[in-house]
Coordinates of C-alpha atoms and ligand atoms in Angstrom, one line a residue:
M1 CA -128.1 -96.7 17.8
I2 CA -131.7 -97.5 17.5
A3 CA -133.3 -97.8 14.1
S4 CA -136.8 -97.0 14.4
T5 CA -137.6 -93.6 13.0
N6 CA -141.0 -93.4 14.4
V7 CA -141.5 -93.1 17.7
T8 CA -145.4 -92.8 18.5
D9 CA -147.6 -93.0 22.3
R10 CA -150.6 -94.8 22.7
Y11 CA -153.1 -93.2 20.6
G12 CA -151.2 -93.5 17.2
R13 CA -150.0 -89.9 18.0
R14 CA -146.4 -89.6 16.3
I15 CA -144.4 -87.5 18.2
D16 CA -141.2 -85.7 16.5
Y17 CA -140.8 -82.6 18.1
L18 CA -138.5 -81.9 21.1
R19 CA -139.0 -78.1 23.2
I20 CA -136.0 -78.0 25.5
S21 CA -135.8 -75.5 28.1
L22 CA -132.4 -74.3 28.3
T23 CA -132.8 -72.4 31.8
D24 CA -135.4 -71.4 34.5
M25 CA -133.3 -68.1 34.5
C26 CA -135.3 -65.0 33.0
N27 CA -134.0 -61.3 32.6
L28 CA -137.7 -60.4 32.7
R29 CA -140.5 -61.7 35.3
C30 CA -143.8 -61.8 33.4
V31 CA -146.9 -61.4 35.4
Y32 CA -148.6 -64.5 34.3
C33 CA -145.4 -66.5 33.8
M34 CA -143.6 -66.5 37.5
P35 CA -143.7 -64.6 40.7
E36 CA -141.2 -61.8 41.4
D37 CA -139.6 -63.7 44.0
M38 CA -138.8 -66.3 41.3
R39 CA -135.8 -68.4 42.5
F40 CA -133.7 -70.4 40.5
R41 CA -132.0 -73.5 40.2
P42 CA -128.0 -74.2 40.6
S43 CA -126.3 -74.3 37.2
E44 CA -125.1 -77.6 38.0
D45 CA -128.5 -78.9 38.5
L46 CA -129.5 -78.1 34.5
L47 CA -128.5 -79.7 31.6
Q48 CA -125.1 -78.8 30.2
D49 CA -124.1 -78.0 26.6
D50 CA -123.0 -81.4 26.1
E51 CA -126.0 -82.6 28.4
V52 CA -128.3 -81.2 25.6
L53 CA -126.1 -82.2 22.6
H54 CA -126.3 -85.9 23.2
L55 CA -129.9 -85.9 24.2
V56 CA -130.4 -84.4 20.5
R57 CA -128.4 -87.3 19.3
L58 CA -130.6 -89.8 20.7
F59 CA -134.0 -88.6 19.9
A60 CA -133.1 -87.4 16.1
E61 CA -132.0 -91.1 16.4
M62 CA -135.8 -92.1 17.2
G63 CA -136.8 -89.9 14.8
F64 CA -137.4 -86.3 16.1
R65 CA -137.1 -84.3 13.4
K66 CA -138.2 -80.7 15.4
F67 CA -136.4 -78.8 17.9
R68 CA -137.0 -75.7 19.5
L69 CA -135.1 -73.7 22.4
T70 CA -136.6 -71.5 25.0
G71 CA -136.7 -71.3 28.6
G72 CA -136.9 -68.8 30.7
E73 CA -134.7 -67.3 28.6
P74 CA -132.6 -69.1 26.1
L75 CA -130.6 -66.3 24.9
I76 CA -129.5 -65.7 28.4
R77 CA -127.9 -69.0 28.4
E78 CA -124.0 -68.6 28.0
N79 CA -122.9 -70.4 24.3
V80 CA -126.5 -70.6 23.0
T81 CA -125.2 -70.3 19.6
G82 CA -123.3 -72.6 20.1
I83 CA -126.1 -74.9 21.6
V84 CA -127.7 -74.5 18.2
E85 CA -124.9 -74.8 16.0
G86 CA -124.3 -78.4 18.0
I87 CA -127.9 -79.5 17.6
V88 CA -128.6 -78.1 13.6
R89 CA -125.8 -80.3 12.9
T90 CA -126.8 -83.1 14.3
P91 CA -128.2 -85.7 11.7
G92 CA -131.5 -86.3 11.5
V93 CA -132.2 -82.7 12.7
E94 CA -134.2 -80.6 10.2
A95 CA -135.6 -77.8 11.6
V96 CA -134.2 -75.8 14.4
A97 CA -136.0 -72.5 16.3
L98 CA -135.9 -70.2 19.5
T99 CA -138.7 -68.6 21.3
T100 CA -137.5 -65.6 23.3
N101 CA -138.2 -62.5 24.9
G102 CA -136.2 -60.5 22.0
V103 CA -134.4 -58.6 24.8
L104 CA -131.2 -59.9 24.0
L105 CA -131.7 -60.6 20.0
K106 CA -129.9 -57.0 19.1
H107 CA -127.1 -58.6 19.4
L108 CA -127.4 -62.6 18.9
S109 CA -129.9 -62.6 15.6
R110 CA -126.7 -62.6 13.2
P111 CA -124.7 -64.7 15.3
L112 CA -127.6 -67.5 15.5
Q113 CA -129.1 -67.0 11.6
K114 CA -124.7 -67.9 11.1
A115 CA -124.8 -70.7 13.9
G116 CA -128.1 -72.0 11.6
L117 CA -131.2 -71.3 13.2
Q118 CA -133.4 -70.9 10.6
R119 CA -137.2 -69.1 13.0
V120 CA -137.5 -67.0 15.8
N121 CA -140.6 -66.4 18.1
V122 CA -140.8 -63.1 19.9
S123 CA -142.8 -62.9 22.7
I124 CA -144.1 -59.2 23.2
D125 CA -147.4 -58.4 24.4
T126 CA -148.1 -55.2 24.1
L127 CA -147.4 -52.5 21.9
D128 CA -147.4 -49.6 24.8
P129 CA -144.1 -49.1 26.8
L130 CA -145.9 -48.5 29.9
R131 CA -147.8 -51.3 29.8
F132 CA -145.1 -53.7 28.7
R133 CA -143.3 -52.7 31.5
K134 CA -146.4 -53.9 33.8
M135 CA -146.7 -56.7 32.5
T136 CA -142.9 -57.8 32.6
R137 CA -142.5 -56.1 35.6
W138 CA -138.9 -54.6 34.5
G139 CA -139.0 -55.3 31.0
N140 CA -138.0 -52.1 28.2
L141 CA -140.1 -52.5 24.7
E142 CA -137.4 -50.1 22.5
D143 CA -134.7 -53.1 23.5
V144 CA -137.6 -55.7 22.3
L145 CA -138.6 -53.9 19.3
A146 CA -134.8 -53.6 18.8
G147 CA -134.2 -56.9 18.8
L148 CA -137.0 -57.9 16.2
D149 CA -135.6 -55.4 13.2
A150 CA -132.6 -57.4 13.8
A151 CA -134.0 -60.9 13.5
R152 CA -135.8 -59.4 10.5
Q153 CA -132.1 -58.0 8.8
A154 CA -130.4 -61.1 9.8
G155 CA -133.0 -62.8 7.6
L156 CA -134.6 -64.7 10.8
G157 CA -138.4 -65.9 9.9
I158 CA -140.2 -64.3 12.8
K159 CA -143.5 -65.1 14.9
I160 CA -144.7 -62.8 17.3
N161 CA -146.5 -64.2 21.1
A162 CA -149.0 -62.1 22.5
V163 CA -150.4 -63.7 26.1
V164 CA -153.5 -61.9 26.5
V165 CA -154.8 -61.3 30.1
R166 CA -158.1 -59.7 31.2
N167 CA -157.4 -56.0 32.5
Y168 CA -153.4 -55.5 31.3
N169 CA -153.6 -56.0 27.4
D170 CA -157.5 -57.7 26.1
R171 CA -158.2 -54.2 24.1
A172 CA -156.5 -51.9 22.6
D173 CA -152.8 -53.8 22.5
V174 CA -154.9 -56.3 21.0
V175 CA -155.7 -54.7 18.1
D176 CA -152.4 -53.1 17.9
L177 CA -150.5 -56.1 17.4
A178 CA -153.0 -57.7 14.7
R179 CA -152.6 -54.6 12.9
L180 CA -148.5 -55.6 12.7
T181 CA -150.1 -58.3 10.3
I182 CA -151.3 -56.1 7.9
E183 CA -148.1 -54.7 6.5
N184 CA -145.9 -57.3 7.9
P185 CA -146.0 -61.2 6.4
W186 CA -145.8 -62.0 9.7
Q187 CA -147.8 -64.4 12.3
V188 CA -149.0 -62.6 15.3
R189 CA -150.4 -65.5 17.9
F190 CA -152.6 -64.6 20.4
I191 CA -152.7 -67.1 23.3
E192 CA -154.8 -68.3 25.9
V193 CA -153.0 -67.9 29.5
M194 CA -152.7 -70.9 31.2
P195 CA -152.6 -71.9 34.8
F196 CA -149.3 -73.1 36.6
G197 CA -148.2 -73.7 40.2
S198 CA -148.3 -70.9 42.9
V199 CA -149.7 -68.0 39.8
A200 CA -152.7 -70.4 38.8
D201 CA -154.9 -68.1 40.4
F202 CA -153.8 -65.0 39.2
Q203 CA -154.1 -66.7 35.4
R204 CA -157.2 -68.3 35.9
S205 CA -159.1 -65.1 36.8
H206 CA -157.5 -63.3 34.3
I207 CA -158.2 -65.8 31.0
V208 CA -160.0 -63.9 27.8
S209 CA -160.9 -66.5 25.5
E210 CA -160.5 -66.6 22.1
S211 CA -163.7 -65.7 20.6
E212 CA -164.1 -62.7 22.7
L213 CA -160.7 -61.5 21.1
R214 CA -161.7 -62.3 17.4
Q215 CA -164.6 -60.1 17.9
T216 CA -162.3 -57.2 19.6
I217 CA -160.3 -57.7 16.6
S218 CA -162.8 -57.8 13.9
E219 CA -164.6 -55.1 15.3
A220 CA -161.8 -53.1 14.5
L221 CA -159.8 -54.2 11.9
G222 CA -162.8 -56.0 10.0
P223 CA -163.9 -59.4 9.5
L224 CA -161.2 -62.4 9.6
T225 CA -160.8 -65.2 7.7
L226 CA -160.4 -68.9 8.5
L227 CA -157.4 -70.0 6.8
D228 CA -156.8 -73.7 5.8
D229 CA -160.3 -74.7 6.8
G230 CA -159.9 -75.1 10.8
R231 CA -156.1 -77.3 10.1
L232 CA -153.8 -76.2 13.0
D233 CA -150.7 -74.5 12.0
G234 CA -148.9 -76.2 15.2
E235 CA -150.8 -75.5 17.4
A236 CA -152.6 -72.3 16.3
C237 CA -156.3 -72.0 14.9
M238 CA -154.8 -69.3 11.8
Y239 CA -156.7 -66.5 10.7
R240 CA -156.1 -63.7 7.9
I241 CA -157.7 -60.1 8.2
E242 CA -159.0 -59.1 4.4
G243 CA -156.1 -57.6 2.6
A244 CA -153.1 -58.1 4.7
K245 CA -149.6 -59.7 4.1
G246 CA -149.5 -61.3 7.7
S247 CA -151.7 -64.4 9.7
L248 CA -153.0 -64.1 13.1
G249 CA -152.9 -66.8 15.0
F250 CA -154.9 -68.3 18.2
I251 CA -153.7 -70.9 21.1
S252 CA -156.4 -71.8 22.9
S253 CA -155.5 -74.4 25.0
V254 CA -157.8 -73.8 27.6
T255 CA -160.8 -73.3 25.8
K256 CA -160.3 -75.0 22.4
P257 CA -157.4 -78.1 23.8
F258 CA -155.2 -79.0 20.4
C259 CA -154.3 -81.8 22.4
A260 CA -155.4 -84.9 19.5
A261 CA -152.9 -83.2 17.5
C262 CA -150.1 -82.7 19.8
N263 CA -146.9 -83.7 18.4
R264 CA -144.5 -82.7 21.5
A265 CA -142.6 -83.7 24.0
R266 CA -140.4 -81.2 26.5
L267 CA -137.5 -81.2 27.9
T268 CA -136.8 -79.1 31.4
P269 CA -134.0 -77.4 31.9
D270 CA -132.6 -80.0 34.7
G271 CA -133.5 -82.6 31.9
K272 CA -136.9 -83.9 33.0
L273 CA -138.9 -85.2 30.4
R274 CA -142.0 -83.8 30.2
L275 CA -145.2 -85.7 27.8
C276 CA -147.6 -82.8 28.5
L277 CA -147.3 -78.9 29.2
L278 CA -150.4 -79.2 31.7
K279 CA -149.5 -82.5 33.1
D280 CA -146.6 -83.1 36.6
R281 CA -145.6 -86.5 35.5
E282 CA -142.1 -86.3 34.1
L283 CA -139.4 -88.9 33.5
D284 CA -135.2 -88.2 34.5
V285 CA -133.6 -88.1 31.8
L286 CA -130.8 -85.7 32.9
S287 CA -130.0 -88.6 35.6
L288 CA -130.2 -91.6 33.7
L289 CA -128.0 -89.8 31.5
R290 CA -125.6 -89.7 34.3
T291 CA -124.9 -92.4 36.1
G292 CA -124.2 -93.7 32.8
V293 CA -125.9 -96.4 31.3
S294 CA -126.2 -96.9 28.0
D295 CA -127.6 -94.9 25.5
R296 CA -129.5 -98.0 24.2
T297 CA -131.4 -98.0 28.1
I298 CA -131.7 -93.9 28.2
Q299 CA -133.6 -94.3 24.3
A300 CA -136.1 -97.3 25.5
S301 CA -137.2 -95.1 29.1
I302 CA -137.8 -92.6 26.4
S303 CA -139.5 -94.6 24.1
E304 CA -141.5 -96.3 27.0
A305 CA -142.5 -92.6 28.4
I306 CA -143.3 -91.6 24.7
W307 CA -145.6 -94.4 24.7
H308 CA -147.3 -93.5 27.8
K309 CA -147.7 -89.6 26.6
P310 CA -151.2 -88.4 27.9
W311 CA -154.1 -87.7 26.1
G312 CA -154.6 -84.2 27.2
H313 CA -154.6 -81.8 30.2
E314 CA -157.8 -81.7 32.5
L315 CA -158.4 -78.0 33.8
A316 CA -162.0 -78.1 33.2
R317 CA -161.7 -80.7 36.1
D318 CA -159.3 -78.7 38.0
D319 CA -156.4 -80.9 37.3
F320 CA -153.7 -78.3 37.0
P321 CA -149.8 -78.6 36.6
R322 CA -148.5 -77.5 40.5
H323 CA -145.3 -78.7 41.0
R324 CA -143.8 -76.0 38.3
V325 CA -144.5 -72.7 37.0
M326 CA -144.0 -72.2 33.0
S327 CA -140.4 -70.7 33.0
E328 CA -139.1 -74.2 34.5
I329 CA -140.9 -76.5 32.1
G330 CA -140.4 -74.5 29.0
G331 CA -143.5 -72.3 27.1
Ligands
SAM1 N1 -138.9 -66.1 27.3 C1 -139.0 -66.7 26.5 C2 -140.4 -65.9 25.9 O1 -141.2 -65.5 26.9 O2 -140.7 -65.9 24.7 C3 -139.3 -68.0 26.0 C4 -139.7 -68.9 27.7 S1 -141.9 -68.4 27.5 C5 -142.0 -69.1 29.1 C6 -142.5 -69.6 26.2 C7 -143.9 -68.5 26.2 O3 -144.6 -68.6 27.0 C8 -143.7 -67.0 26.2 O4 -144.9 -67.3 24.5 C9 -144.8 -66.9 27.0 O5 -145.2 -66.0 26.6 C10 -145.4 -67.9 27.1 N2 -145.6 -68.2 28.7 C11 -145.6 -67.6 29.7 N3 -146.5 -68.1 30.6 C12 -147.9 -68.8 30.5 C13 -148.9 -69.1 30.5 N4 -149.3 -69.0 31.6 N5 -150.1 -69.6 30.1 C14 -149.5 -69.5 28.5 N6 -148.4 -69.0 27.8 C15 -147.5 -68.2 28.9
SF4_2 FE1 -139.0 -64.7 31.2 FE2 -140.4 -65.9 29.3 FE3 -141.5 -66.0 31.5 FE4 -141.8 -63.5 30.3 S1 -142.8 -65.2 29.7 S2 -141.1 -64.0 32.4 S3 -140.2 -63.5 29.6 S4 -139.4 -66.6 30.8

């Protein structure tokens, strides 16, 4: 076992947050995420349950403290609650969260909370049922709202993620979502759409900037106050509507990159370690694991990859990831 408890990259950033994608599959087909005829990997190519937990142990020994399960849709993974429980019990792990489209939360909130899950980020791009269907191609908003309610009743911490897409949900929908924070102690986060692989043209032509969003919201709901002197909460810049119980977060990876504060690494569903969401370079950790090399060797390779974590993305130079779409990486 490696005794060191800090993994830093060559720029001095401490990397201690791992996002694990449990599957590339999904029960929705959001227009900004994947093509409608998306093809998925065979399950034997994916990290198996014991492999996920083995890697979590190695990362926790190296000083990783926060873990998030994502996908694709993590709740369609069989035994997701068992995986959560295994991660929670791993020595060194301090926080376990999950990002979901919420469709299956109605039934899974309570078991997940019992397994030790602390927080869920639920993706809801609009509160309008028809526009929700249009954005997810076949989703039913009622399922997600029922899931959100179940998460609240189970006592899970809740954040809401909305990706804003020009001409789909950039006006009244954004205001309706922001209004939720007036009565609920939630963080509603607006995410700028990022370009990936075969969907990049659509994504780049439908982006809405943070400044435009803030203007739309403040015209409807009053001035927004910047919180924490502009310090980021994770990747989000935080604001509050006057008198609101919750807050608004803006994740503007394209127009206001937060690369200097990035503390994260990602495991793709097929077991590749990816150090920047928006760069294609990866380390094939699953193959290392399956060839049976020692834990020490795997940890040394991970440390080396982290040391070379890219400084940040280069979307401004039209350098965007071409080999995978978002659901194949883990958002
Ligand atoms: N299926 C789950 C969900 O939708 O929450 C988890 C996986 S999804 C890929 C994770 C997050 O990435 C979601 O909040 C989703 O809205 C966001 N996302 C997907 N495609 C994106 C894109 N092109 N740009 C920015 N965010 C994106
Ligand atoms: Fe599925 Fe999430 Fe991608 Fe939507 S954003 S298609 S719910 S993985």
